[in-house]
Each structure stands twice: as C-alpha cells, then as structure tokens.
Coordinates of N, CA and C in Angstrom, one line a residue:
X1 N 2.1 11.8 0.3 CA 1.9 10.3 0.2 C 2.2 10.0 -1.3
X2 N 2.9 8.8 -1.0 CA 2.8 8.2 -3.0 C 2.8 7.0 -2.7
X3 N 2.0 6.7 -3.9 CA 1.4 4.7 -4.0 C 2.6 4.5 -5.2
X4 N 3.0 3.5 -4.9 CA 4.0 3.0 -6.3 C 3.9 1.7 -6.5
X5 N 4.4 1.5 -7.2 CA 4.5 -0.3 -7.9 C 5.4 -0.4 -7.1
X6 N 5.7 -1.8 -6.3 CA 6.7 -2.3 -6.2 C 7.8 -2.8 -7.3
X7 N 9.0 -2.8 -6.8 CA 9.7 -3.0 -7.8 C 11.4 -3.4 -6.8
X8 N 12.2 -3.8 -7.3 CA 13.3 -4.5 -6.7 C 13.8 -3.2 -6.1
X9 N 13.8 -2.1 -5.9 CA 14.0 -1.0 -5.2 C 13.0 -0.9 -3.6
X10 N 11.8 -0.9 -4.0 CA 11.0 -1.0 -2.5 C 11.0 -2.9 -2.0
X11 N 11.4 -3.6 -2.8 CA 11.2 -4.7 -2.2 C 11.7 -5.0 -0.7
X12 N 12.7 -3.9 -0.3 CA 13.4 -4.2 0.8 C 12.6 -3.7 2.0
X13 N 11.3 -2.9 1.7 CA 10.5 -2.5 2.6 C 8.9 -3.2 3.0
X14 N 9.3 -4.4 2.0 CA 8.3 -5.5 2.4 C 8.8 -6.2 3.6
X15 N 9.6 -6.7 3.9 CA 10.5 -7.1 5.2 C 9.3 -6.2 6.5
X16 N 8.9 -5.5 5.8 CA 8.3 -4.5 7.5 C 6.7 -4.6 7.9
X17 N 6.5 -5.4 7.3 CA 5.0 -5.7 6.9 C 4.6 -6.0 8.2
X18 N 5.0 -6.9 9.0 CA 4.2 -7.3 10.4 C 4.7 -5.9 11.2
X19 N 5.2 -4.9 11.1 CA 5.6 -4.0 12.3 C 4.5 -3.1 12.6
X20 N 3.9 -2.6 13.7 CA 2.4 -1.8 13.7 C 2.9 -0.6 12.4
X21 N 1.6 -0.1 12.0 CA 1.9 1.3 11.8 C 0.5 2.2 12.2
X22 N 0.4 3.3 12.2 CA -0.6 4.3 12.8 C -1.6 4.1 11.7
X23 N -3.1 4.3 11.9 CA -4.0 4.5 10.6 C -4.6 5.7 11.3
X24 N -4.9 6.8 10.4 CA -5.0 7.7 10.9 C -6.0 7.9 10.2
X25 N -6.7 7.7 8.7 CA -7.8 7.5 8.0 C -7.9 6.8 6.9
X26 N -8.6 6.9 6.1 CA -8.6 6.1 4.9 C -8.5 6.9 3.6
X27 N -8.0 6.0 2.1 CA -7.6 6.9 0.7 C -9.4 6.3 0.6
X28 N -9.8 6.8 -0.4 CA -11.1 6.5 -1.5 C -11.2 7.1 -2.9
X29 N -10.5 5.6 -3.6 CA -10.1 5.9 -4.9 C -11.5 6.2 -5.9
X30 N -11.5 7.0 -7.1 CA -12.4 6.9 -7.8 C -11.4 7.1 -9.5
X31 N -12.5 6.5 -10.2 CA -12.1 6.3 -11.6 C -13.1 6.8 -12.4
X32 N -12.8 8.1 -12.7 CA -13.8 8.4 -13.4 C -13.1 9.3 -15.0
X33 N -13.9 9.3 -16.0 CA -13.5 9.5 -17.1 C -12.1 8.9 -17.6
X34 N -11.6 7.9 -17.2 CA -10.1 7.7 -17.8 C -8.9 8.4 -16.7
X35 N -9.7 8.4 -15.5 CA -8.4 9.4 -14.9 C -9.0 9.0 -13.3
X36 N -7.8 8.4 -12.9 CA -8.2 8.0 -10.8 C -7.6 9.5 -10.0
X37 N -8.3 9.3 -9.3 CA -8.6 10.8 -8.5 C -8.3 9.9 -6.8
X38 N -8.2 10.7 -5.8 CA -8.9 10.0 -4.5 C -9.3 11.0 -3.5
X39 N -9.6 10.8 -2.4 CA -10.4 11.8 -1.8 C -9.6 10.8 -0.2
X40 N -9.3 12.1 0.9 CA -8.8 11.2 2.3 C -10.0 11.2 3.4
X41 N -10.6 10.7 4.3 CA -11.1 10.4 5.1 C -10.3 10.6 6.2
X42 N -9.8 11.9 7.3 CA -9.4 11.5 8.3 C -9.9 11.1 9.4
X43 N -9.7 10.4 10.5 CA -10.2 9.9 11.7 C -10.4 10.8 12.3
X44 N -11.0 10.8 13.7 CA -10.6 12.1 14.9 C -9.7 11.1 15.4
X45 N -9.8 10.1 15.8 CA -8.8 8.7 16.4 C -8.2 7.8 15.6
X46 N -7.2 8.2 15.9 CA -6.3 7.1 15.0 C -6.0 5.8 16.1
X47 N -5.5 4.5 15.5 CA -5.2 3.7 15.7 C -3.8 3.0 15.2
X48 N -3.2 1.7 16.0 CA -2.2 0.8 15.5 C -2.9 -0.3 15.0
X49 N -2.3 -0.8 13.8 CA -2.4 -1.6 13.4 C -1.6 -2.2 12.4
X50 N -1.5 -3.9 12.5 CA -0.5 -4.8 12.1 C -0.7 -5.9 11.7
X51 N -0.2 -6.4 10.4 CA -0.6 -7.4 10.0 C 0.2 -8.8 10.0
X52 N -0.2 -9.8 10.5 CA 0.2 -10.9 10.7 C 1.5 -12.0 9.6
X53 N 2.3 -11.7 10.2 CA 3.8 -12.9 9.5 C 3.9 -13.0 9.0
X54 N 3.7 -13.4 7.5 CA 3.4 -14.6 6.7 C 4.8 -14.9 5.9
X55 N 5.0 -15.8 5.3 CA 5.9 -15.8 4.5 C 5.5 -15.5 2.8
X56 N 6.3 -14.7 2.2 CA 5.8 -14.3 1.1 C 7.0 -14.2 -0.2
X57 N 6.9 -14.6 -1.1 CA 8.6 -14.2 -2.1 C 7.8 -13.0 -2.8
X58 N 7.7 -12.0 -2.5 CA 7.3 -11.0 -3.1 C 8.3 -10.5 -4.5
X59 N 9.1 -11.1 -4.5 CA 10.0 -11.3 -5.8 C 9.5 -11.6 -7.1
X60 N 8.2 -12.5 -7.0 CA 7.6 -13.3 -8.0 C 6.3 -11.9 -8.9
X61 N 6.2 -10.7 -8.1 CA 5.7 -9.8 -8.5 C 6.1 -9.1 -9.1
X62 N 7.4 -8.6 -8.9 CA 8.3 -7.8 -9.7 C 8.2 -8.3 -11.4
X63 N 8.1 -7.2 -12.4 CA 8.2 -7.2 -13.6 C 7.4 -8.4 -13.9
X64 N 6.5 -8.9 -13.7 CA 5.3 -9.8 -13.6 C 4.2 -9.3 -14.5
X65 N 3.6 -9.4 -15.8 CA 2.7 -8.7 -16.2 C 1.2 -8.9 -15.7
X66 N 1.2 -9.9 -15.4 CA 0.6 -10.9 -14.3 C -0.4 -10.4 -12.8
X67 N 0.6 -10.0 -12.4 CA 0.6 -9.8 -10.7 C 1.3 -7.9 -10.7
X68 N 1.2 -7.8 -9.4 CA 1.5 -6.7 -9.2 C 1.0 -6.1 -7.5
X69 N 1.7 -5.4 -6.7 CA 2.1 -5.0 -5.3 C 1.9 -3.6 -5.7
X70 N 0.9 -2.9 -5.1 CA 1.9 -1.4 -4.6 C 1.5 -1.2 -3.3
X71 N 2.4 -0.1 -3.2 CA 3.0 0.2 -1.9 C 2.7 1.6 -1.3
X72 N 2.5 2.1 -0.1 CA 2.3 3.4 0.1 C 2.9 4.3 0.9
X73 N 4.1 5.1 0.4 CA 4.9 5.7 1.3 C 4.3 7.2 1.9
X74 N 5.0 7.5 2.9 CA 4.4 8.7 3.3 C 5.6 9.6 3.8

C-alpha cells in the first residue's frame, strides 16, 4: 500500500471515486516523536463500499500550498 499526494499524474484516478471498492480494514495513523507510523486493523468481513457523484475540479489541489488530496494505492 502507498498514500501519496495527489498530483497531475494520479489526478486521472480521481475519475473512479463513485466505483465500489472492497474495505477489508482500517489504517490508524500515529504521530509520535516527529515521525507518523500506522498500525492495520483487519476485518474478519469485509465489505463494498462507495461514495456518492459529486462534481469536483480536483485540479485546484494540485501544487496548492493551500489544499491538498492524497490518495491510496494498493
């Protein structure tokens, strides 16, 4: 698994946002001494799940010092 910033390279994988995907558990970030760590939680049951349409310019994120997206590939 890797979390990344969005950036004009993954932006084309925003397009896929309403499609189900499987959740099989959860991340649980921690911040401790200057350094993020996380720990996984798997389910015994996984599930689908999907998030609703919306219209979004996720463009306005990109190089944004502002704002900011990441993303989680697997």
């Amino acid at each position: 698994m890797e979390i990344v910033k969005m950036s004009s390279d993954t932006l084309k994988d925003m397009n896929k946002v309403s499609e189900p995907f499987e959740i099989i558990g959860k991340i649980k970030p921690t911040f401790v001494n200057d350094k993020w760590t996380y720990t996984e939680e798997i389910y015994d049951c996984s599930y689908l799940h999907s998030y609703p349409n919306e219209e979004c310019d996720y463009s306005l994120y990109i190089e944004n010092p502002d704002k900011a997206v990441f993303c989680i590939f697997r």
